[in-house]
XYZ file of C-alpha atoms in Angstrom:
622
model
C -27.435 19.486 -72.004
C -28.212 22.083 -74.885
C -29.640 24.433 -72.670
C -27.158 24.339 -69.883
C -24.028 24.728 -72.821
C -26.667 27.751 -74.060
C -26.331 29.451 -70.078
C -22.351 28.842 -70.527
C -22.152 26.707 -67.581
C -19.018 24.824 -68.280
C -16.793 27.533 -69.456
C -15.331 30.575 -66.934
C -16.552 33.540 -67.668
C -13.542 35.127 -69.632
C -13.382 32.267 -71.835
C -12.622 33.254 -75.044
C -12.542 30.907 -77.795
C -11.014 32.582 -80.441
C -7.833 33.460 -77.542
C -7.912 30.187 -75.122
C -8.873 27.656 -77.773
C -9.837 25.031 -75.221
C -10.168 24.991 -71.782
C -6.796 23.090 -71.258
C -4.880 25.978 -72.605
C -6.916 28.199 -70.482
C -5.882 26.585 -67.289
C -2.692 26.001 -68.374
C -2.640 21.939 -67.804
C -2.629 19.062 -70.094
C -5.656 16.935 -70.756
C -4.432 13.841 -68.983
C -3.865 15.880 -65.701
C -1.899 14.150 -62.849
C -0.767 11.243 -65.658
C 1.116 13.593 -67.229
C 3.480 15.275 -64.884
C 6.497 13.287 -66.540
C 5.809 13.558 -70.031
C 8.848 15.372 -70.884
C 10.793 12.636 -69.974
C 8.776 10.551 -72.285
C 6.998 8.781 -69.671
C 3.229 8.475 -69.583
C 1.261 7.159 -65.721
C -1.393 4.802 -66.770
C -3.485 2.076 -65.265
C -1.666 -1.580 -65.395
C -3.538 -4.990 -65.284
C -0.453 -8.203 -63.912
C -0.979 -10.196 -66.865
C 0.530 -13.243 -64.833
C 1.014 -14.351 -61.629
C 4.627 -13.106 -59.611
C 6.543 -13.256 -56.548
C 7.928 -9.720 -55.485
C 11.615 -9.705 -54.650
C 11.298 -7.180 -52.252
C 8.896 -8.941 -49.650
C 8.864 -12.455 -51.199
C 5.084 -12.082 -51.223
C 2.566 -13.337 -53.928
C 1.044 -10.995 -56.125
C -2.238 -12.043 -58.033
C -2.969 -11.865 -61.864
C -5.235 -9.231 -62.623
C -4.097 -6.751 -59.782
C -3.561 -3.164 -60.973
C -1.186 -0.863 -60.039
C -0.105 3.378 -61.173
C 2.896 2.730 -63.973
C 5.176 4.376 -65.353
C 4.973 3.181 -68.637
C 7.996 4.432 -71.599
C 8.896 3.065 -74.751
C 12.462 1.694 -74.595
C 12.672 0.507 -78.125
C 11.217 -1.807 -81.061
C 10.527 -4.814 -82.602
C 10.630 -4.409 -85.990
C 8.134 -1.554 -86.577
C 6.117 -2.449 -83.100
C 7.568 -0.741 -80.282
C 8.943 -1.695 -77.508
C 7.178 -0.470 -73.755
C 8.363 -1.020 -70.397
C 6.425 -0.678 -67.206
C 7.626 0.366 -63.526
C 5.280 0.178 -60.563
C 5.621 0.170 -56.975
C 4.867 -3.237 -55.256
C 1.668 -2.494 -52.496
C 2.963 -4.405 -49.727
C 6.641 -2.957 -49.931
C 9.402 -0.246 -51.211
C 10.103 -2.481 -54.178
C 10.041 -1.476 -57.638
C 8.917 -3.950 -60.184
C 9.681 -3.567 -63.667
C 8.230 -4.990 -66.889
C 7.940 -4.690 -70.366
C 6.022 -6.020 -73.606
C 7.525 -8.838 -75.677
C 5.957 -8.451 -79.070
C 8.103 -11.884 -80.462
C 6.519 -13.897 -78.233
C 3.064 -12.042 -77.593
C 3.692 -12.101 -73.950
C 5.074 -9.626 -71.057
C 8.799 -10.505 -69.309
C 10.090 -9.560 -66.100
C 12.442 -6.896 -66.488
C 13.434 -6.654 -62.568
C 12.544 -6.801 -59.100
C 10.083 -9.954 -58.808
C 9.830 -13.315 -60.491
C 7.464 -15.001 -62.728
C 5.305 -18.064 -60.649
C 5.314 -20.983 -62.732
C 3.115 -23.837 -62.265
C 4.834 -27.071 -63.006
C 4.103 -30.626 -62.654
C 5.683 -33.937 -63.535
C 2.928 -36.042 -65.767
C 4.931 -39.141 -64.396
C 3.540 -37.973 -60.582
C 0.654 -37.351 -61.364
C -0.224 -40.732 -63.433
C -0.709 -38.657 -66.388
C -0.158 -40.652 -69.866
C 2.905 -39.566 -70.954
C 3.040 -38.501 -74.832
C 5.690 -39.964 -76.806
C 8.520 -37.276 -77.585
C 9.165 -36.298 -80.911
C 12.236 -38.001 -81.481
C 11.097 -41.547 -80.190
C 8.306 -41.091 -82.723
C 10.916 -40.965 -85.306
C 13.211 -43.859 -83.706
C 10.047 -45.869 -84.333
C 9.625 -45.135 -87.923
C 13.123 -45.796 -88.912
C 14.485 -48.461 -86.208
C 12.975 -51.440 -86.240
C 15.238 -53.019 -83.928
C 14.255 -50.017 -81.185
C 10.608 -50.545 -82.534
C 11.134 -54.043 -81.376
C 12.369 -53.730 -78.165
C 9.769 -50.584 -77.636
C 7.077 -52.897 -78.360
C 7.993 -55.530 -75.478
C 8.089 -52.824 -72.985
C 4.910 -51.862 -73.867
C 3.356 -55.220 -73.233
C 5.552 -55.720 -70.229
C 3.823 -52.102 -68.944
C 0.301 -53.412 -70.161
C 0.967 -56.400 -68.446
C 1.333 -54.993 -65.008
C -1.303 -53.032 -65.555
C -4.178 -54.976 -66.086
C -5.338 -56.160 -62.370
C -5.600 -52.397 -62.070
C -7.734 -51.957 -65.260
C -9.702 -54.853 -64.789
C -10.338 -53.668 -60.838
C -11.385 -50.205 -62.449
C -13.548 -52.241 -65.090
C -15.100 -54.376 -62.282
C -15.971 -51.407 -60.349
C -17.534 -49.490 -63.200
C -19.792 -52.215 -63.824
C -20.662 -52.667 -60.294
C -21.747 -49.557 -60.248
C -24.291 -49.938 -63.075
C -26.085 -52.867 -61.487
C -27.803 -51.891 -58.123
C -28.034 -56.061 -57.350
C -24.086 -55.938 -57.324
C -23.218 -53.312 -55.623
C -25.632 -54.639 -52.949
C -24.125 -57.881 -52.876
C -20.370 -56.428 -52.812
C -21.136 -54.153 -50.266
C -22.697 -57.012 -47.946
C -20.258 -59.656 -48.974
C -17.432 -56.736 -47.352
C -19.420 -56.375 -44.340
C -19.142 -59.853 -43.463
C -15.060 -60.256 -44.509
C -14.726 -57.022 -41.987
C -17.435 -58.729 -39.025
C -15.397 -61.977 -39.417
C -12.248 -60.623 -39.214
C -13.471 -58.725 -35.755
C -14.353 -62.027 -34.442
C -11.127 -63.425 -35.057
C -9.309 -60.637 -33.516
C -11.534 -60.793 -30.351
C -10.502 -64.768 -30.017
C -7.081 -63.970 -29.902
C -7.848 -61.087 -27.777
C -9.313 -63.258 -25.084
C -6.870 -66.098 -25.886
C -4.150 -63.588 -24.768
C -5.997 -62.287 -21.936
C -6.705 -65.891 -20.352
C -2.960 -66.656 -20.923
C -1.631 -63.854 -19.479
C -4.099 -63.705 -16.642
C -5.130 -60.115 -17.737
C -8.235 -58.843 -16.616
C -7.793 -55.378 -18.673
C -9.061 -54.760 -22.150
C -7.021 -54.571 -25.067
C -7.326 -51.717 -27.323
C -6.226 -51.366 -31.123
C -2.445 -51.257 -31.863
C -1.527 -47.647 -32.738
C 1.255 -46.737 -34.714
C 3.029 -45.155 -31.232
C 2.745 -48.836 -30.289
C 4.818 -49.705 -33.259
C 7.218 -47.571 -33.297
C 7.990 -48.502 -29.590
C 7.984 -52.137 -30.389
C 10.342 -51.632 -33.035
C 12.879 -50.045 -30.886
C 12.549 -52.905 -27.978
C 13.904 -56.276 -28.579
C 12.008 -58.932 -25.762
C 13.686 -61.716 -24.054
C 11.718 -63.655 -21.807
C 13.243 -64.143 -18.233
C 14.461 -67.680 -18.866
C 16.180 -66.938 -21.313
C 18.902 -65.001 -19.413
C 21.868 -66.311 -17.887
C 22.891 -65.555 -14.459
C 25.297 -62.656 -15.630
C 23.137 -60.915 -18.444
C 22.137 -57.889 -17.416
C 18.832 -57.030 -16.982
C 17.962 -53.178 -17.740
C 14.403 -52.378 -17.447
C 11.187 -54.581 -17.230
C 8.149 -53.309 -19.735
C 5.207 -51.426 -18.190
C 3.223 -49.906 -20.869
C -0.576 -49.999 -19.665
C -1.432 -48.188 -22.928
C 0.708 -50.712 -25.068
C -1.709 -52.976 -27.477
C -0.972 -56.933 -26.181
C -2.450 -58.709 -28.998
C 0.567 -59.548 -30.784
C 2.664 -60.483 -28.328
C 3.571 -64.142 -27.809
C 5.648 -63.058 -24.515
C 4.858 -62.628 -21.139
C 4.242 -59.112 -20.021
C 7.061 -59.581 -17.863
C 9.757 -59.238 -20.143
C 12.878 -58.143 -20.044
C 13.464 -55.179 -22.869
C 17.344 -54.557 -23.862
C 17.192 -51.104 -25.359
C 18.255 -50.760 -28.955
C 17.970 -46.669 -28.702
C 18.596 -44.422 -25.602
C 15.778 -42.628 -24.647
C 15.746 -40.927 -21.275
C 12.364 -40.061 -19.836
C 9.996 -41.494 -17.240
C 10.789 -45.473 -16.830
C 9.023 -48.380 -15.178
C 12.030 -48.800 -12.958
C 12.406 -45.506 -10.047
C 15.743 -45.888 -9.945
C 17.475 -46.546 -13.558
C 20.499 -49.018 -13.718
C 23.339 -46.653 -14.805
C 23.765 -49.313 -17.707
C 20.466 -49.354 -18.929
C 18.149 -47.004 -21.580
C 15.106 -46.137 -19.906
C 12.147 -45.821 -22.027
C 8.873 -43.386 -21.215
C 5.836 -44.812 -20.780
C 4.248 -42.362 -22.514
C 4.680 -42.178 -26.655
C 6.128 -38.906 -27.551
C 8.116 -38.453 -24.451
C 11.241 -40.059 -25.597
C 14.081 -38.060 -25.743
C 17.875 -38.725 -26.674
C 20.135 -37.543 -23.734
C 24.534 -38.101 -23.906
C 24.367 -36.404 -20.081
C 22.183 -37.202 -17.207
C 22.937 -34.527 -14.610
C 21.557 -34.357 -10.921
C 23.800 -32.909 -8.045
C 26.806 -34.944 -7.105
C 25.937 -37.620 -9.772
C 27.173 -37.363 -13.517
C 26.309 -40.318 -16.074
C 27.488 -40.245 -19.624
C 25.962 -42.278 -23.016
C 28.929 -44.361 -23.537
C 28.464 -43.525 -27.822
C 31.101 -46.285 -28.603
C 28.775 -48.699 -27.948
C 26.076 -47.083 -30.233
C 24.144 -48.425 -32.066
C 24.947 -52.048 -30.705
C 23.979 -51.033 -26.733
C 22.817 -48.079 -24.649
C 25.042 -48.062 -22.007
C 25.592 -45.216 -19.309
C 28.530 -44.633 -17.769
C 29.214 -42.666 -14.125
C 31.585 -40.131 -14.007
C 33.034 -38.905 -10.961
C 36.147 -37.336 -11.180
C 38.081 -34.747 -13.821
C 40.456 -37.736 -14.329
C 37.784 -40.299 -15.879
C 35.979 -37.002 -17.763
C 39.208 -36.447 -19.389
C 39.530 -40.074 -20.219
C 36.143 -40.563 -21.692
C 36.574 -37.075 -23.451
C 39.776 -38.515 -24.677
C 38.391 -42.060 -26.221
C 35.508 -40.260 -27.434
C 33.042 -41.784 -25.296
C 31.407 -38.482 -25.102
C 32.113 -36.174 -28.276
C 30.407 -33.010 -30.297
C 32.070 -29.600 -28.638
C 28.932 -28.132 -26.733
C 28.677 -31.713 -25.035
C 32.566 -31.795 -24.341
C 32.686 -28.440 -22.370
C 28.875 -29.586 -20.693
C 31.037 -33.114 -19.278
C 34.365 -31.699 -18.304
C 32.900 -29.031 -16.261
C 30.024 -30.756 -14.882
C 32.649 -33.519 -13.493
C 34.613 -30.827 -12.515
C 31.058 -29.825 -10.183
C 31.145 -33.353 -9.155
C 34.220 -33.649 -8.068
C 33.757 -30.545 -5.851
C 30.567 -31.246 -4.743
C 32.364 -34.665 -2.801
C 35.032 -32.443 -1.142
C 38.021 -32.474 -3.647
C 40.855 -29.422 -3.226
C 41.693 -27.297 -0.478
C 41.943 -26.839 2.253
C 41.910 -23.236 1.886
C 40.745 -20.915 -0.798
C 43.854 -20.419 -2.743
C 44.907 -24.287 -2.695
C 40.534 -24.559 -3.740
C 41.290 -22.137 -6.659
C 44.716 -23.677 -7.584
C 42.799 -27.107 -7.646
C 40.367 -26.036 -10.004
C 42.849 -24.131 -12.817
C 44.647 -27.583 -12.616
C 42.135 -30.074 -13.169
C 40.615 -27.521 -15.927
C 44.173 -27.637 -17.564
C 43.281 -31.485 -17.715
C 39.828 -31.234 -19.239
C 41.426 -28.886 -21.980
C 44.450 -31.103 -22.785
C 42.431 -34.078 -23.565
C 40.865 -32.047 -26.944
C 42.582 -29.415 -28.032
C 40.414 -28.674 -31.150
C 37.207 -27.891 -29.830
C 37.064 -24.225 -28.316
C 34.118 -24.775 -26.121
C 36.129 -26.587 -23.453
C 38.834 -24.147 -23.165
C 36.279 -21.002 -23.452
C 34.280 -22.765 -20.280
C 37.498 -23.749 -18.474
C 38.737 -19.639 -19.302
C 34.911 -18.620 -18.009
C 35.273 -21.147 -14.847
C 38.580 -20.092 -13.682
C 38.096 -15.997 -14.128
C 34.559 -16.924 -11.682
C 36.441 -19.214 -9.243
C 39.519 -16.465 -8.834
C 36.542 -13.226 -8.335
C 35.013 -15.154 -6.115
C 38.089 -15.919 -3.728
C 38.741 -11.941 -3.946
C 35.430 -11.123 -2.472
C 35.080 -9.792 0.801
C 34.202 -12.450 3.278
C 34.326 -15.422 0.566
C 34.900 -18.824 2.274
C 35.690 -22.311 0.416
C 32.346 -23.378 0.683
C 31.057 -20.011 -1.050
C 33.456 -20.563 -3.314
C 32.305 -24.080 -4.177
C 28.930 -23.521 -4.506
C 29.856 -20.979 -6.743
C 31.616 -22.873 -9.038
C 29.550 -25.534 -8.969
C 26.301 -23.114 -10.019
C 28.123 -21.659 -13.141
C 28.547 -25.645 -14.513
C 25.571 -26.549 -14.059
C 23.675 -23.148 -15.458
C 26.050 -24.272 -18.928
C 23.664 -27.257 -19.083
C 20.462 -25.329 -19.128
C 21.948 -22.728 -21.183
C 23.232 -24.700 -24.019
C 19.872 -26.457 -24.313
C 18.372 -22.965 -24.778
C 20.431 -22.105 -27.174
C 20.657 -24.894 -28.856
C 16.756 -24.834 -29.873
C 17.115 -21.047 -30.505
C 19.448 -22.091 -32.992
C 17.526 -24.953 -34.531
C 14.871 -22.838 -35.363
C 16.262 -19.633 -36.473
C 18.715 -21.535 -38.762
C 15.687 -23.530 -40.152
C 13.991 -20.112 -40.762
C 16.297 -18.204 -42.169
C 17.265 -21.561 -44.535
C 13.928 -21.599 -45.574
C 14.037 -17.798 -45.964
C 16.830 -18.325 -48.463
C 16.328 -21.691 -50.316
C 12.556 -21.901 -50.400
C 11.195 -18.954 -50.124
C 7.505 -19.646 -52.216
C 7.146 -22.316 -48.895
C 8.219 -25.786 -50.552
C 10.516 -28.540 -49.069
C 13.815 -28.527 -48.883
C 16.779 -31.103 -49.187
C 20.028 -31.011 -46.234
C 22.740 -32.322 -46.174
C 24.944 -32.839 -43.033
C 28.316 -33.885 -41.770
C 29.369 -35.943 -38.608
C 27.326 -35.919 -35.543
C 26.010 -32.383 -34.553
C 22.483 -33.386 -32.629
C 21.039 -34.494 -28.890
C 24.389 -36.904 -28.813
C 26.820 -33.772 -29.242
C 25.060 -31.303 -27.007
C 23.148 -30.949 -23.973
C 19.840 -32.535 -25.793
C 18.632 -30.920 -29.164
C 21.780 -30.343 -31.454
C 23.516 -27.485 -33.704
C 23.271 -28.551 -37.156
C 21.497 -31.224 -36.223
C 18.895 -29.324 -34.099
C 18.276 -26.811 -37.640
C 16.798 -30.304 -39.559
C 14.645 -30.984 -36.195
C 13.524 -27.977 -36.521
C 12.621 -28.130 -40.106
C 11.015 -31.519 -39.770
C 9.268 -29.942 -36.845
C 8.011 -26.970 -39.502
C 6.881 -29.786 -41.836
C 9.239 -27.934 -44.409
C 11.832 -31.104 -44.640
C 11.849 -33.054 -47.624
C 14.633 -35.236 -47.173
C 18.059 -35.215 -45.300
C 21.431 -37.067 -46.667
C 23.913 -38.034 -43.522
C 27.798 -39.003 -44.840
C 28.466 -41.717 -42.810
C 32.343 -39.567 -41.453
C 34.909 -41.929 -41.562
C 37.639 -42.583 -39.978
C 35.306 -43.067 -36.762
C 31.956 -43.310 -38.323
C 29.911 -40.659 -36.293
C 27.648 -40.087 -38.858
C 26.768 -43.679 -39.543
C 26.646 -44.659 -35.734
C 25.279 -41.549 -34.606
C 23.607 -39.436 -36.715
C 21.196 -41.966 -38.352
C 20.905 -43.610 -35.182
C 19.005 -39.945 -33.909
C 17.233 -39.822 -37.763
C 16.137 -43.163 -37.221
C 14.928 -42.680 -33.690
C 13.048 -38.991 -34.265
C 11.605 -40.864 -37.487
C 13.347 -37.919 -39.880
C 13.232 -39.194 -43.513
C 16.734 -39.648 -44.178
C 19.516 -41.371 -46.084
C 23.236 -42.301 -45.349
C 25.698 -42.191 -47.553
C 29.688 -42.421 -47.923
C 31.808 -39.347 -48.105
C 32.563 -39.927 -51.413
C 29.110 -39.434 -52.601
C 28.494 -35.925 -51.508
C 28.828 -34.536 -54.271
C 27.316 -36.849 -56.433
C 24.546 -36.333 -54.119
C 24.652 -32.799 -54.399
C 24.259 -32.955 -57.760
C 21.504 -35.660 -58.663
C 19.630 -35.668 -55.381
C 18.361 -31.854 -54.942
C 20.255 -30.769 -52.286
C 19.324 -27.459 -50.890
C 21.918 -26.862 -48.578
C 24.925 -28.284 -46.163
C 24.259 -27.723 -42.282
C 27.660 -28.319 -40.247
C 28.552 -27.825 -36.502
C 32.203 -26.631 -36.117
C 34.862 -27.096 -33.041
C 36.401 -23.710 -33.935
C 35.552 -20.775 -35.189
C 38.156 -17.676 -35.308
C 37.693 -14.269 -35.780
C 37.776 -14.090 -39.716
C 35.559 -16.421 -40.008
C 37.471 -19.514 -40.507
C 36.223 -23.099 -38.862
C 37.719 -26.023 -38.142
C 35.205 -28.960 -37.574
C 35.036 -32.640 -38.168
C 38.024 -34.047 -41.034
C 35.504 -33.965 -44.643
C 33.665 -30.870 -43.686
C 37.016 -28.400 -46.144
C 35.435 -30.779 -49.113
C 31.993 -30.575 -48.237
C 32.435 -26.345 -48.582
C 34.338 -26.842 -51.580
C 31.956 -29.099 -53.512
C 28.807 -27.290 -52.367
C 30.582 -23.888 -54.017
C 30.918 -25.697 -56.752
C 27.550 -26.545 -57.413
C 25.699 -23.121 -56.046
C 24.649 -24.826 -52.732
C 24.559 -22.881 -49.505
C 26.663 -23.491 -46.875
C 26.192 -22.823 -43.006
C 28.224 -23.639 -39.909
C 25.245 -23.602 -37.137
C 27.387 -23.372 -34.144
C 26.918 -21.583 -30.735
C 29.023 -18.792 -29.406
C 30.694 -20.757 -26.918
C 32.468 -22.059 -30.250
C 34.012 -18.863 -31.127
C 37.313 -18.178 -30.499
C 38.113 -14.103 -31.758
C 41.735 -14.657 -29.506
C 42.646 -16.446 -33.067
C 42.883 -14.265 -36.071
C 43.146 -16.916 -38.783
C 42.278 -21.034 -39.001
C 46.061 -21.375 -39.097
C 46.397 -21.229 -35.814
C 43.946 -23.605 -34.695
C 45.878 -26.670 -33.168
C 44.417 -29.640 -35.300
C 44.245 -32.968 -33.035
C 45.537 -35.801 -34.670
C 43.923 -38.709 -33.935
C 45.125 -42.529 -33.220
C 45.728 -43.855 -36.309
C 44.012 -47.338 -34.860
C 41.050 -45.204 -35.625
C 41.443 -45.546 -39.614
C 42.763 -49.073 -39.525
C 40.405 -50.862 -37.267
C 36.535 -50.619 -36.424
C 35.450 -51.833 -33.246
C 38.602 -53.633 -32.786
C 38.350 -55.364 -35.792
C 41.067 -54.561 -38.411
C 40.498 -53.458 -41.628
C 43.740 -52.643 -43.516
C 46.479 -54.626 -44.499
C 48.986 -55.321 -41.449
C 51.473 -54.207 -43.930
C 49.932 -50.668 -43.478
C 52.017 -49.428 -40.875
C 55.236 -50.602 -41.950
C 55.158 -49.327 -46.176
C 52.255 -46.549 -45.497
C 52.075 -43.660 -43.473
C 49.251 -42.718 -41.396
C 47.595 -39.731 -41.215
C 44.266 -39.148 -39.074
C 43.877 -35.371 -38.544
């Protein structure tokens, strides 16, 4: 090093000392080079270490303690005499700025803007921690000797239930010293298991020789009990002559061992499920179950040319009963008593009965008496609910198609049929399409915005927006079916939607049935839910929506918004297009149906109020 400083190897050759000084005044650039560029601004680049671990705002991502990053770092004041420095680097993985600075009260860095800090937490109580005792209990104790009394007792009453567990623990720990024991244990729980296979074999060949089954019985899986739970059995002699008889049970892969009924059984279905029966040609009035589990699925409309069979959802819960439809007359009807109900599914039934009724040679003869048929009987289909946009939107859709069609060149009444009759029945496949498209983009996006750092979340729902209201998947109802689907649901809360109870009837009747954790409670306890019960957010469908914005849906879902503001809860309206109405400006204008007001006095015929009621009280059922 000596002799290459001696041959001047490090210093240009018109380097003067005595005129340059160093080599940085020389070259006319500070000694920390690039670092420095914004010193004049009083800000100094240097190397920073994340002294904790964050979420970036920007991208939502996860950024590791101990990653280092180019700051900006500046002093931006003190504490006491120790200043004050703040930190500004460029997140890696996006265009977001993060910005931090030192704490000197607490020793520790804070998060000035643009990410947030990742805190672990735990509840000891979850976890089966011990759980200390808090300061000021400690001090209860030492002065109260009443609460030292009554502390005490709960303490033995805790130690109390606790010691089969500690004395299984104890008994274990020992074993486990004593090779003789653990020998003996582990034989003596061999034979308990080999005698218990023994006894399930009798009764396996008990029920084969009674049942004259020559097939082997497998192991009852928990498919097979969910299925039996949803199938009551009568046997045959049981029935009367005028009890209907819906299906007979053919499940090869069904496990037989606790059954104490014939396989030929008759089932009465507790829980439409529309799939592949036993029967090849379902009774109209019955709920046909797949044979396979997993293939069950809820349907309100069964569809197939010429033939159109609504879930009668009055009877719901109590029976699964389908009804045929086969003129616009009876779909107005059942639109009317709310046999069929949910907007999406309302449009689906009028004009698929509307198909129907064409498809059997209704209107004409003639294409302008054909196209003055069908503006009529869509007039009907509208008339019967005026609330819900979807019907009048289709029947607007229908008639503009039926009236191009008779303009074309060469366009007979059976052209124009068919035509007709193709545009209802694409609706069907479209609004199952876009249902699901909206189940799981709404369940993203919630996610996206509630639960970002990829917990659980909490919803909370109104009325009956799911397979029952649509053509087989749901609105707001098809968002949490698409959560649970994602494995991102924690828990959803149902109001049951009084005055006609769609929520209690129908809602957790399609909970139940998908096996979606889920409670249901009264409208008065949303917001007591909302605030006690972690909530993440309200998911509604909506009849209307206009072009600022405003919705009209189901009577309780103005409180739900209201109550969910209140308490910093989001609130969506998952609805499809065909429920937007931008011919409206405002909500005002949306005709609100009001509905019989047998509706809030009676339930399932039954009444409920005083029959003073509609003599001294009016009635209102909007």
């Amino acid at each position: 090093m000596g002799e290459r400083k001696g041959q001047n190897k490090y210093y240009p050759p018109d380097f003067n000392p005595e005129k340059h000084g160093s080599l940085n005044r020389y070259h006319n650039s500070h000694p920390l080079r690039e670092r420095a560029r914004k010193l004049s601004q009083g800000i100094l680049v240097i190397r920073f270490e994340m002294p904790y671990n964050i979420w970036c705002d920007g991208c939502k991502n996860h950024i590791g303690m101990g990653v280092r990053y180019n700051a900006e770092k500046k002093k931006v004041g003190n504490y006491y005499t120790t200043p004050i420095y703040r930190f500004r680097m460029k997140c890696h993985l996006c265009v977001n700025y993060i910005e931090m600075q030192t704490d000197p009260a607490n020793c520790d860095y804070v998060i000035v803007s643009g990410a947030s800090r990742k805190e672990e937490r735990w509840d000891m109580e979850d976890n089966e921690q011990v759980l200390t005792t808090e300061h000021e209990k400690k001090e209860k104790l030492e002065t109260d000797a009443m609460f030292r009394l009554e502390h005490g007792e709960a303490d033995r009453s805790t130690l109390k239930k606790a010691l089969p567990t500690l004395s299984h623990i104890q008994e274990a720990q020992n074993v486990w010293k004593d090779d003789f024991a653990l020998n003996s244990m582990l034989r003596r729980h061999f034979r308990e298991k080999k005698k218990a296979m023994q006894e399930e074999e009798e009764k396996d060949q008990a029920l084969q020789a009674k049942a004259s089954l020559a097939i082997p019985l497998v192991p009852e899986s928990e498919d097979d009990r969910r299925l039996a739970a949803l199938l009551r059995l009568h046997t045959l002699d049981c029935l009367g002559k005028n009890d209907p008889i819906t299906d007979y049970l053919s499940v090869p892969n069904l496990a037989l061992r606790h059954r104490k009924k014939p396989i030929a059984a008759c089932v009465h279905a507790q829980a439409p499920a529309p799939g592949r029966g036993s029967a090849p040609q379902p009774d109209p009035a019955a709920a046909v179950y797949p044979s396979a589990p997993g293939t069950m699925r809820l349907e309100a409309i069964r569809y197939s040319p010429g033939s159109l069979q609504i879930l009668d959802q009055l009877q719901l819960p109590e029976h699964c009963r389908y009804e045929a439809l086969g003129s616009v007359q009876q779909a107005g009807e059942a639109i009317r008593a709310m046999k069929v109900r949910g907007a999406p599914a309302i449009a689906l039934v009028g004009c698929l009965s509307l198909a129907v009724e064409l498809r059997a040679g209704a209107g004409g003869p003639g294409l302008a008496a054909l196209v003055a048929f069908v503006q009529d009987q869509l007039r009907l289909l509208v008339a019967a609910r005026p609330t819900a946009v979807n019907m009048a939107r289709a029947a607007r859709d229908l008639a503009r198609v039926a009236a191009r069609e008779a303009e074309q060149e060469g366009a007979t009444e059976e052209t124009l049929r068919e035509r007709v009759i193709s545009f209802a029945e694409d609706m069907l496949e479209k609004d199952l399409r876009d249902n699901r498209n909206i189940g799981d983009l709404g369940a993203r996006h919630l996610l996206e915005q509630t639960s970002p750092r990829g917990g659980k979340v909490t919803v909370l729902t109104h009325c009956n927006t799911g397979a029952l209201a649509t053509a087989g998947y749901g609105t707001a109802l098809g968002v949490i079916r698409s959560l649970h689907k994602m494995g991102r649901l924690e828990h959803t809360f149902c109001t049951e939607t009084r005055p006609y109870n769609q929520g209690a009837r129908l809602t957790a009747f399609e909970l139940v049935y998908e096996q979606i954790p889920a409670t249901l409670i009264t409208d008065s306890m949303a917001a007591a839910a909302m605030a006690h019960q972690g909530v993440s957010a309200v998911v509604v469908g909506a009849d209307r929506v206009v072009a600022n914005g405003d919705t009209a849906n189901k009577i309780g879902t103005y409180q739900l918004a209201i109550v969910a503001k209140h308490h910093g809860i989001p609130f969506y309206v998952a609805a499809p297009s065909s429920s937007c109405d931008l011919h409206l400006e405002t909500g005002r204008e949306i005709v609100i149906e009001e509905r019989p007001s047998q509706e809030l006095t009676d339930v399932n015929g039954v009444r409920i109020a005083a029959q003073a009621v509609p003599v001294s009280v009016r009635l209102w059922v909007p």
